[in-house]
Amino acid sequence: MRFLSSSAARRLRRLRPLDAALVVLTTMPVTAAAQGGAFITRLGTDTVQVETFARSGARITGAIVTRAPTARLLRYEITLAPDGRFASYVQTTWRGDGAPLGATTARASLTYQGDTIVREAPDRSGALVTDRIAAPEGAFPLGTIPLGMSFLVLEHALGRARLSSGTPAMLHRLALLPTQRTPSHTSVLYAARDSVDVDYFGQGRFGATFDRDGALLRSDWRNTTYQVVVTRVPAIDVERIGAAWHADDVAGRGAGALSPRDSVPFTVGRASGAIVYARPAARGRSIWGGVVPWDRIWRLGADFATRLHLTDTLQIGPARIPAGEYTLWMLPSPTQPLLVVSRLQRVFGTQYTPAQDLVRVPLAVDTGVPPTERLTLAVRDATLTIAWGDRTYRVALTPP
């Protein structure tokens, strides 16, 4: 283990014990241990998930703790077939401190039988539902987002793609949810022995890098809507971290939603209205030209597209907007940023359609302002402001 520099040691002494433990782990050599390891998932400077795993023969056991909106612990066990493929997967979900979530433990499993997967998973009522699902190409217990995902399972899932020698490959997934009736298939855009790029809903991609033995070292999701980076470390005390995060929840210091929803009611002239949006945080990241790329349509928030409701006609900048329901988007630019009012309603933030634009309105910008940690939309003095990071954008709202 290499030693910390004097400046790093000083920074370490200022951290809470739990955060300090994470820093120490990331200063250790990043060579993958064949029989075990761990992953840390960070959103900017914040740790949002940790995972540990160990293999003994054909059996792999692991645990994942996610931080938001409240701490949850997921324990899993994998049994491997002689050819290295999954024979079974079982998971149970607990409170962050390891206590039961309720009267019964949330348990789900996949059993692989030839070209069929037998899935047992609880429905919304908690009742266990058994399905036999055709999966001639197999499928791994993976969702579509990185939070809650096992990166040890992702390592196995990408193994075939990594060795495909240029042949187009797919990532096959089957969630532990009765609502998914067939496996989903995601295109692998690029594959080599040391790296893989995977499509993300046609809106971006995430990457993974491997060592020469095929162990996943890093997974970068910054070109997706989730923006996380996953790194491998030799070991981590997941149970201790889960207990600490649960204690934070109980004390009212928990992470909460990563991008909480908020509403901005306003009245200008005869028009009353409201803007409903989600509020991501900077978390030590560069916002404009970084988290929010220049010259690319942005949902003006997170998750679902930002909604605008008007009871009467309102003028936004030079544009006259009739009463109704709209979504608001933004086209950030270092020269002329634009606010986009769209006829689209109640859509996810990746579902922008230019043909539905009602109008694009120029925004004024103030730079060098005190930084705003969490995206903040506000209407004051008949002006809509958009503040995040080191910039504030604004446009006048006036009666028609």
mmCIF file of N, CA, C and O in Angstrom, residues 43-46 48 255 257-260 279-285 287 373-374 388:
data_model
loop_
_atom_site.group_PDB
_atom_site.id
_atom_site.type_symbol
_atom_site.label_atom_id
_atom_site.label_comp_id
_atom_site.label_asym_id
_atom_site.label_seq_id
_atom_site.Cartn_x
_atom_site.Cartn_y
_atom_site.Cartn_z
ATOM 1 N N LEU A 43 -21.389 10.215 -7.398
ATOM 2 C CA LEU A 43 -22.029 11.253 -8.195
ATOM 3 C C LEU A 43 -21.328 12.549 -7.844
ATOM 4 O O LEU A 43 -21.519 13.087 -6.748
ATOM 5 N N GLY A 44 -20.481 13.028 -8.730
ATOM 6 C CA GLY A 44 -19.621 14.145 -8.360
ATOM 7 C C GLY A 44 -18.723 13.728 -7.210
ATOM 8 O O GLY A 44 -18.039 12.702 -7.268
ATOM 9 N N THR A 45 -18.748 14.501 -6.136
ATOM 10 C CA THR A 45 -17.922 14.179 -4.968
ATOM 11 C C THR A 45 -18.659 13.339 -3.936
ATOM 12 O O THR A 45 -18.083 12.995 -2.900
ATOM 13 N N ASP A 46 -19.917 12.996 -4.182
ATOM 14 C CA ASP A 46 -20.727 12.268 -3.203
ATOM 15 C C ASP A 46 -20.753 10.778 -3.506
ATOM 16 O O ASP A 46 -21.021 10.368 -4.649
ATOM 17 N N VAL A 48 -22.683 7.448 -3.489
ATOM 18 C CA VAL A 48 -24.112 7.126 -3.478
ATOM 19 C C VAL A 48 -24.372 5.626 -3.421
ATOM 20 O O VAL A 48 -25.511 5.211 -3.190
ATOM 21 N N ALA A 255 -29.548 11.340 2.633
ATOM 22 C CA ALA A 255 -29.341 11.928 1.312
ATOM 23 C C ALA A 255 -30.649 12.417 0.702
ATOM 24 O O ALA A 255 -30.669 13.416 -0.010
ATOM 25 N N ALA A 257 -33.882 12.315 -1.911
ATOM 26 C CA ALA A 257 -33.866 12.150 -3.361
ATOM 27 C C ALA A 257 -32.658 12.872 -3.942
ATOM 28 O O ALA A 257 -32.317 13.972 -3.504
ATOM 29 N N LEU A 258 -32.010 12.260 -4.912
ATOM 30 C CA LEU A 258 -30.846 12.901 -5.524
ATOM 31 C C LEU A 258 -31.235 14.193 -6.223
ATOM 32 O O LEU A 258 -30.465 15.159 -6.240
ATOM 33 N N SER A 259 -32.430 14.213 -6.815
ATOM 34 C CA SER A 259 -32.939 15.414 -7.489
ATOM 35 C C SER A 259 -34.395 15.615 -7.063
ATOM 36 O O SER A 259 -35.328 15.210 -7.776
ATOM 37 N N PRO A 260 -34.625 16.224 -5.889
ATOM 38 C CA PRO A 260 -35.997 16.336 -5.371
ATOM 39 C C PRO A 260 -36.887 17.196 -6.265
ATOM 40 O O PRO A 260 -36.435 18.149 -6.898
ATOM 41 N N ARG A 279 -34.591 19.012 -9.014
ATOM 42 C CA ARG A 279 -33.483 19.892 -8.669
ATOM 43 C C ARG A 279 -32.187 19.122 -8.411
ATOM 44 O O ARG A 279 -31.866 18.778 -7.265
ATOM 45 N N PRO A 280 -31.406 18.850 -9.447
ATOM 46 C CA PRO A 280 -30.107 18.195 -9.233
ATOM 47 C C PRO A 280 -29.140 19.124 -8.514
ATOM 48 O O PRO A 280 -29.314 20.349 -8.511
ATOM 49 N N ALA A 281 -28.110 18.547 -7.914
ATOM 50 C CA ALA A 281 -27.104 19.311 -7.174
ATOM 51 C C ALA A 281 -25.774 19.255 -7.911
ATOM 52 O O ALA A 281 -25.490 18.323 -8.676
ATOM 53 N N ALA A 282 -24.923 20.263 -7.671
ATOM 54 C CA ALA A 282 -23.629 20.344 -8.349
ATOM 55 C C ALA A 282 -22.672 19.262 -7.871
ATOM 56 O O ALA A 282 -21.951 18.658 -8.659
ATOM 57 N N ARG A 283 -22.599 19.027 -6.567
ATOM 58 C CA ARG A 283 -21.756 17.972 -5.981
ATOM 59 C C ARG A 283 -20.298 18.068 -6.458
ATOM 60 O O ARG A 283 -19.675 17.070 -6.807
ATOM 61 N N GLY A 284 -19.781 19.288 -6.486
ATOM 62 C CA GLY A 284 -18.381 19.486 -6.831
ATOM 63 C C GLY A 284 -18.081 19.468 -8.319
ATOM 64 O O GLY A 284 -16.924 19.552 -8.714
ATOM 65 N N ARG A 285 -19.093 19.395 -9.164
ATOM 66 C CA ARG A 285 -18.884 19.295 -10.604
ATOM 67 C C ARG A 285 -18.994 20.658 -11.292
ATOM 68 O O ARG A 285 -19.669 21.563 -10.807
ATOM 69 N N ILE A 287 -20.731 22.795 -13.948
ATOM 70 C CA ILE A 287 -22.083 22.637 -14.490
ATOM 71 C C ILE A 287 -22.155 22.992 -15.973
ATOM 72 O O ILE A 287 -22.405 22.149 -16.825
ATOM 73 N N GLU A 373 -25.688 25.696 -5.336
ATOM 74 C CA GLU A 373 -25.409 24.260 -5.278
ATOM 75 C C GLU A 373 -26.479 23.449 -5.984
ATOM 76 O O GLU A 373 -26.176 22.529 -6.741
ATOM 77 N N ARG A 374 -27.746 23.769 -5.759
ATOM 78 C CA ARG A 374 -28.840 22.976 -6.333
ATOM 79 C C ARG A 374 -29.627 23.836 -7.315
ATOM 80 O O ARG A 374 -29.920 24.994 -7.035
ATOM 81 N N TRP A 388 -27.875 27.975 -11.307
ATOM 82 C CA TRP A 388 -27.154 26.744 -10.967
ATOM 83 C C TRP A 388 -25.675 26.987 -11.222
ATOM 84 O O TRP A 388 -25.287 27.613 -12.216
#
